[in-house]
Short mmCIF file of N, CA and C in Angstrom, two decimals:
data_model
loop_
_atom_site.label_atom_id
_atom_site.label_comp_id
_atom_site.label_asym_id
_atom_site.label_seq_id
_atom_site.Cartn_x
_atom_site.Cartn_y
_atom_site.Cartn_z
N MET A 155 18.20 20.05 60.41
CA MET A 155 20.36 20.61 60.60
C MET A 155 20.47 20.31 59.15
N THR A 156 20.55 20.06 58.47
CA THR A 156 22.03 19.49 56.97
C THR A 156 23.15 19.88 57.53
N THR A 157 23.78 18.33 56.84
CA THR A 157 25.24 17.65 57.07
C THR A 157 25.84 19.38 56.10
N SER A 158 25.42 20.15 55.65
CA SER A 158 26.14 21.31 55.28
C SER A 158 26.61 22.31 55.42
N GLU A 159 25.19 22.79 56.51
CA GLU A 159 25.12 23.68 57.50
C GLU A 159 26.00 23.29 58.95
N THR A 160 26.17 21.79 59.45
CA THR A 160 26.27 21.76 60.59
C THR A 160 28.02 21.52 60.30
N SER A 161 28.86 21.18 58.76
CA SER A 161 30.15 20.69 58.94
C SER A 161 30.61 21.62 59.07
N GLY A 162 31.69 21.73 60.34
CA GLY A 162 32.77 22.48 60.51
C GLY A 162 32.19 23.91 61.68
N THR A 163 30.87 24.15 62.27
CA THR A 163 30.42 24.86 62.63
C THR A 163 30.32 24.43 64.67
N ASP A 164 30.64 25.32 65.29
CA ASP A 164 30.70 25.47 66.69
C ASP A 164 29.25 24.98 67.37
N GLU A 165 29.41 23.58 68.11
CA GLU A 165 28.68 23.02 68.71
C GLU A 165 27.59 24.16 69.09
N SER A 166 28.17 25.68 69.85
CA SER A 166 27.46 26.47 71.23
C SER A 166 26.21 26.55 70.07
N VAL A 167 26.77 27.55 68.73
CA VAL A 167 26.09 27.52 67.73
C VAL A 167 25.19 26.94 67.14
N LEU A 168 25.33 25.69 66.77
CA LEU A 168 24.10 24.91 66.31
C LEU A 168 23.31 24.55 67.50
N ALA A 169 23.81 24.42 68.43
CA ALA A 169 22.89 24.48 69.98
C ALA A 169 22.41 25.84 70.48
N GLU A 170 22.95 26.96 69.83
CA GLU A 170 21.42 28.21 69.28
C GLU A 170 20.57 28.35 68.97
N LEU A 171 21.18 27.71 67.38
CA LEU A 171 20.12 27.59 66.45
C LEU A 171 18.57 26.72 66.54
N THR A 172 19.92 25.42 67.66
CA THR A 172 18.06 24.71 67.34
C THR A 172 17.26 25.29 68.18
N ARG A 173 17.68 26.24 69.63
CA ARG A 173 17.03 27.16 70.31
C ARG A 173 16.08 28.05 69.58
N LEU A 174 16.44 28.53 68.61
CA LEU A 174 15.71 29.81 68.24
C LEU A 174 14.79 29.13 67.25
N ARG A 175 15.16 27.46 66.76
CA ARG A 175 14.23 26.71 65.79
C ARG A 175 12.80 26.67 66.50
N GLU A 176 13.53 26.02 67.42
CA GLU A 176 12.30 24.92 67.91
C GLU A 176 11.71 26.58 68.63
N SER A 177 11.99 27.83 69.01
CA SER A 177 11.02 29.36 69.25
C SER A 177 10.23 29.53 68.20
N ILE A 178 11.22 29.04 66.93
CA ILE A 178 10.27 29.50 66.06
C ILE A 178 8.57 28.45 65.44
N ASP A 179 9.53 27.25 65.85
CA ASP A 179 8.62 26.84 65.35
C ASP A 179 7.00 26.43 66.70
N ASN A 180 7.23 26.84 67.97
CA ASN A 180 6.11 26.97 68.42
C ASN A 180 5.37 28.75 68.31
N ILE A 181 6.29 29.35 67.53
CA ILE A 181 4.84 30.59 67.69
C ILE A 181 4.33 30.49 66.31
N ASP A 182 5.21 29.44 65.52
CA ASP A 182 4.23 29.32 64.08
C ASP A 182 2.82 28.64 64.60
N ALA A 183 3.11 27.48 65.88
CA ALA A 183 2.11 26.86 66.12
C ALA A 183 1.01 27.84 67.09
N ALA A 184 1.24 28.79 67.49
CA ALA A 184 0.04 29.51 68.20
C ALA A 184 -0.11 30.76 67.20
N VAL A 185 1.13 31.04 66.10
CA VAL A 185 0.14 31.62 64.93
C VAL A 185 -1.44 31.17 64.42
N VAL A 186 -1.23 29.17 64.36
CA VAL A 186 -1.90 28.66 63.41
C VAL A 186 -3.20 28.86 64.37
N HIS A 187 -3.30 28.43 65.98
CA HIS A 187 -4.39 28.23 66.37
C HIS A 187 -4.60 29.95 66.39
N MET A 188 -3.90 30.49 66.66
CA MET A 188 -4.67 32.34 66.59
C MET A 188 -6.39 32.25 65.23
N LEU A 189 -4.77 31.74 63.97
CA LEU A 189 -5.72 32.33 63.27
C LEU A 189 -7.43 31.33 63.36
N ALA A 190 -6.69 30.35 63.66
CA ALA A 190 -7.86 29.18 64.23
C ALA A 190 -9.40 30.09 64.85
N GLU A 191 -8.76 30.51 65.74
CA GLU A 191 -9.57 31.28 66.63
C GLU A 191 -10.79 31.85 65.93
N ARG A 192 -9.24 32.93 64.62
CA ARG A 192 -10.26 34.25 64.10
C ARG A 192 -10.97 33.78 63.79
N PHE A 193 -11.08 32.58 62.88
CA PHE A 193 -12.19 32.58 61.80
C PHE A 193 -12.59 31.02 62.22
N LYS A 194 -12.78 31.09 63.37
CA LYS A 194 -14.29 30.43 64.53
C LYS A 194 -15.31 31.86 64.75
N CYS A 195 -14.54 33.04 64.75
CA CYS A 195 -15.27 33.54 64.83
C CYS A 195 -15.55 35.11 64.20
N THR A 196 -15.11 34.97 62.95
CA THR A 196 -15.39 35.31 61.33
C THR A 196 -16.15 34.23 60.51
N GLN A 197 -16.70 33.07 61.31
CA GLN A 197 -17.74 31.59 61.03
C GLN A 197 -18.92 32.53 61.69
N GLN A 198 -18.62 32.20 63.02
CA GLN A 198 -20.11 33.80 63.91
C GLN A 198 -20.56 34.59 62.96
N VAL A 199 -19.90 35.78 62.28
CA VAL A 199 -20.00 36.62 61.46
C VAL A 199 -21.15 35.89 60.47
N GLY A 200 -19.65 35.65 60.03
CA GLY A 200 -21.11 35.01 58.45
C GLY A 200 -22.21 35.07 58.70
N HIS A 201 -22.30 33.60 59.60
CA HIS A 201 -24.15 33.78 59.50
C HIS A 201 -24.72 34.69 59.93
N LEU A 202 -23.99 35.12 60.81
CA LEU A 202 -25.10 36.23 61.73
C LEU A 202 -25.48 37.42 60.21
N LYS A 203 -24.30 37.67 59.18
CA LYS A 203 -24.88 38.13 58.32
C LYS A 203 -25.61 37.92 57.14
N ALA A 204 -25.38 36.59 57.28
CA ALA A 204 -26.26 35.78 56.31
C ALA A 204 -27.96 35.72 56.80
N LYS A 205 -27.61 35.88 58.01
CA LYS A 205 -29.41 35.62 58.96
C LYS A 205 -30.16 36.86 58.80
N HIS A 206 -29.52 38.28 58.53
CA HIS A 206 -29.53 39.34 58.41
C HIS A 206 -29.89 40.36 56.93
N HIS A 207 -29.36 39.19 56.13
CA HIS A 207 -29.20 40.01 54.65
C HIS A 207 -27.99 40.81 54.95
N LEU A 208 -27.16 40.84 55.38
CA LEU A 208 -26.03 42.21 55.26
C LEU A 208 -24.57 41.63 54.19
N PRO A 209 -24.23 42.74 53.02
CA PRO A 209 -22.96 41.99 52.89
C PRO A 209 -21.83 41.60 53.17
N PRO A 210 -21.50 40.40 52.69
CA PRO A 210 -20.70 39.52 53.26
C PRO A 210 -19.35 40.76 53.84
N ALA A 211 -19.14 41.76 52.67
CA ALA A 211 -17.74 42.48 52.41
C ALA A 211 -18.22 43.66 53.81
N ASP A 212 -17.34 44.41 54.72
CA ASP A 212 -17.70 45.50 54.61
C ASP A 212 -16.00 46.36 54.96
N PRO A 213 -16.46 47.45 53.77
CA PRO A 213 -15.17 47.48 53.11
C PRO A 213 -14.92 48.83 53.86
N ALA A 214 -15.85 49.73 55.28
CA ALA A 214 -15.54 50.64 56.11
C ALA A 214 -14.56 50.30 56.99
N ARG A 215 -15.63 48.96 57.35
CA ARG A 215 -14.26 48.11 59.07
C ARG A 215 -13.05 47.27 58.45
N GLU A 216 -12.49 47.15 57.06
CA GLU A 216 -11.98 46.73 56.19
C GLU A 216 -10.38 47.57 56.99
N ALA A 217 -10.95 48.56 56.00
CA ALA A 217 -10.23 50.01 56.18
C ALA A 217 -9.70 50.34 57.12
N ARG A 218 -10.99 50.42 58.67
CA ARG A 218 -10.39 50.47 59.65
C ARG A 218 -9.77 49.97 60.66
N GLN A 219 -9.59 48.16 60.42
CA GLN A 219 -8.61 47.30 60.74
C GLN A 219 -7.16 47.89 59.63
N ILE A 220 -6.68 47.30 58.90
CA ILE A 220 -6.30 47.40 58.06
C ILE A 220 -5.49 49.12 58.73
N ALA A 221 -5.78 50.19 59.07
CA ALA A 221 -5.04 50.99 59.52
C ALA A 221 -4.40 51.20 61.09
N ARG A 222 -5.47 50.01 61.89
CA ARG A 222 -4.99 49.96 63.50
C ARG A 222 -4.20 49.10 63.18
N LEU A 223 -4.10 48.26 62.83
CA LEU A 223 -3.40 46.52 61.69
C LEU A 223 -1.85 47.21 62.02
N ARG A 224 -1.85 48.39 61.33
CA ARG A 224 -0.34 48.64 60.26
C ARG A 224 -0.29 49.89 62.37
N GLN A 225 -0.92 50.33 62.80
CA GLN A 225 -0.48 50.92 63.57
C GLN A 225 0.12 50.16 64.85
N LEU A 226 -0.40 49.48 64.32
CA LEU A 226 0.95 47.78 65.85
C LEU A 226 1.54 47.40 64.83
N ALA A 227 1.69 47.11 63.88
CA ALA A 227 2.66 47.27 63.69
C ALA A 227 3.79 48.01 62.94
N GLU A 228 3.34 49.05 63.00
CA GLU A 228 4.75 49.84 63.76
C GLU A 228 4.68 49.74 64.10
N SER A 229 4.15 49.93 65.95
CA SER A 229 4.15 49.81 67.45
C SER A 229 5.69 48.95 67.58
N ALA A 230 5.40 47.76 67.13
CA ALA A 230 5.48 46.35 67.04
C ALA A 230 7.01 46.47 66.46
N LYS A 231 8.12 47.04 65.75
CA LYS A 231 8.52 47.10 64.85
C LYS A 231 8.86 46.27 63.98
N LEU A 232 7.05 46.40 63.45
CA LEU A 232 6.82 45.33 62.14
C LEU A 232 6.57 46.30 60.84
N ASP A 233 7.73 45.54 59.99
CA ASP A 233 7.04 46.28 58.31
C ASP A 233 5.76 46.31 57.93
N PRO A 234 4.89 47.90 58.36
CA PRO A 234 3.59 47.63 58.48
C PRO A 234 3.32 47.22 57.10
N GLY A 235 3.67 47.39 55.75
CA GLY A 235 3.50 46.87 54.70
C GLY A 235 3.21 45.56 54.55
N PHE A 236 3.88 44.62 55.12
CA PHE A 236 4.07 43.17 55.64
C PHE A 236 2.57 43.13 56.16
N ALA A 237 1.89 43.62 57.04
CA ALA A 237 1.14 43.59 58.20
C ALA A 237 -0.56 43.89 57.03
N GLU A 238 -0.55 44.55 56.63
CA GLU A 238 -1.60 45.09 56.02
C GLU A 238 -1.92 44.24 54.57
N LYS A 239 -0.72 43.67 53.85
CA LYS A 239 -0.78 42.21 53.01
C LYS A 239 -1.32 40.94 53.77
N LEU A 240 -0.47 40.49 54.29
CA LEU A 240 -1.43 39.54 55.37
C LEU A 240 -2.56 39.86 56.10
N LEU A 241 -2.95 41.15 56.54
CA LEU A 241 -4.25 41.37 56.66
C LEU A 241 -5.49 40.63 55.51
N ASN A 242 -4.81 41.45 54.10
CA ASN A 242 -5.81 41.37 52.61
C ASN A 242 -6.10 40.37 52.87
N PHE A 243 -4.82 39.60 52.71
CA PHE A 243 -4.98 37.79 52.72
C PHE A 243 -6.29 37.24 53.80
N ILE A 244 -6.18 37.64 54.91
CA ILE A 244 -7.16 36.79 55.94
C ILE A 244 -8.20 37.95 55.35
N ILE A 245 -8.45 39.10 54.89
CA ILE A 245 -10.08 39.51 54.84
C ILE A 245 -10.46 38.75 53.84
N ALA A 246 -9.70 38.51 52.79
CA ALA A 246 -9.91 37.91 51.28
C ALA A 246 -10.89 36.65 51.67
N GLU A 247 -9.73 36.09 52.81
CA GLU A 247 -10.08 34.00 53.27
C GLU A 247 -11.71 34.37 53.79
N VAL A 248 -11.92 36.01 54.46
CA VAL A 248 -13.17 36.03 55.41
C VAL A 248 -14.13 35.74 54.81
N ILE A 249 -14.25 36.85 53.71
CA ILE A 249 -15.52 37.38 52.67
C ILE A 249 -15.53 35.58 51.71
N ARG A 250 -14.54 35.31 51.16
CA ARG A 250 -14.63 34.47 50.33
C ARG A 250 -16.14 33.47 51.36
N HIS A 251 -15.29 33.04 52.66
CA HIS A 251 -16.51 32.71 53.66
C HIS A 251 -17.92 33.06 53.38
N HIS A 252 -17.50 33.91 54.00
CA HIS A 252 -19.04 34.45 54.22
C HIS A 252 -20.02 34.86 52.60
N GLU A 253 -19.11 34.59 51.89
CA GLU A 253 -20.06 34.35 50.27
C GLU A 253 -20.87 32.63 50.39
N GLN A 254 -20.15 32.04 50.85
CA GLN A 254 -20.01 30.57 51.24
C GLN A 254 -21.34 30.34 51.94
N ILE A 255 -20.82 31.17 52.92
CA ILE A 255 -22.83 30.55 54.09
C ILE A 255 -24.09 31.42 53.12
N ALA A 256 -23.04 32.48 52.59
CA ALA A 256 -24.98 33.45 52.29
C ALA A 256 -25.21 33.08 51.51
N ASP A 257 -24.73 31.77 50.73
CA ASP A 257 -25.25 31.57 49.14
C ASP A 257 -25.76 29.76 49.81
N GLY A 258 -25.69 29.71 51.57
CA GLY A 258 -26.43 28.06 51.57
C GLY A 258 -25.67 27.42 51.37
N PRO A 259 -25.90 26.00 52.39
CA PRO A 259 -25.57 25.11 52.48
C PRO A 259 -24.67 23.84 51.71
N GLY A 260 -23.36 23.91 51.43
CA GLY A 260 -22.81 23.37 51.17
C GLY A 260 -21.34 22.99 51.45
N PRO A 261 -20.69 22.68 50.61
CA PRO A 261 -19.19 22.37 51.72
C PRO A 261 -18.01 23.78 51.23
N ARG A 262 -17.97 23.61 53.01
CA ARG A 262 -16.73 24.57 53.76
C ARG A 262 -15.30 24.37 54.27
N SER A 263 -14.66 25.11 52.81
CA SER A 263 -13.45 25.22 52.75
C SER A 263 -12.26 26.52 53.89
#
């Protein structure tokens, strides 16, 4: 916390702010680990698609996933538009990986 944040603020408020921020940090770490696991799975999908000469993108599945995620977001009280943007970003990265795999060996980032 910065000095400007803490000057004149009650200690109980600062303690609560710290507690909440620690929870946010833990959630961020979990999100990163979950994304890493997701990308491990999608890398396997990319190799399977490349082996069987399937296209890197599957627009029908992507549409189903977006609709599904929007419903999950609504039930979780999360903005469905935000959830869709996030999934679209992830899908674009997955397709990029699949294209790299299909193009053959080379650097993967």
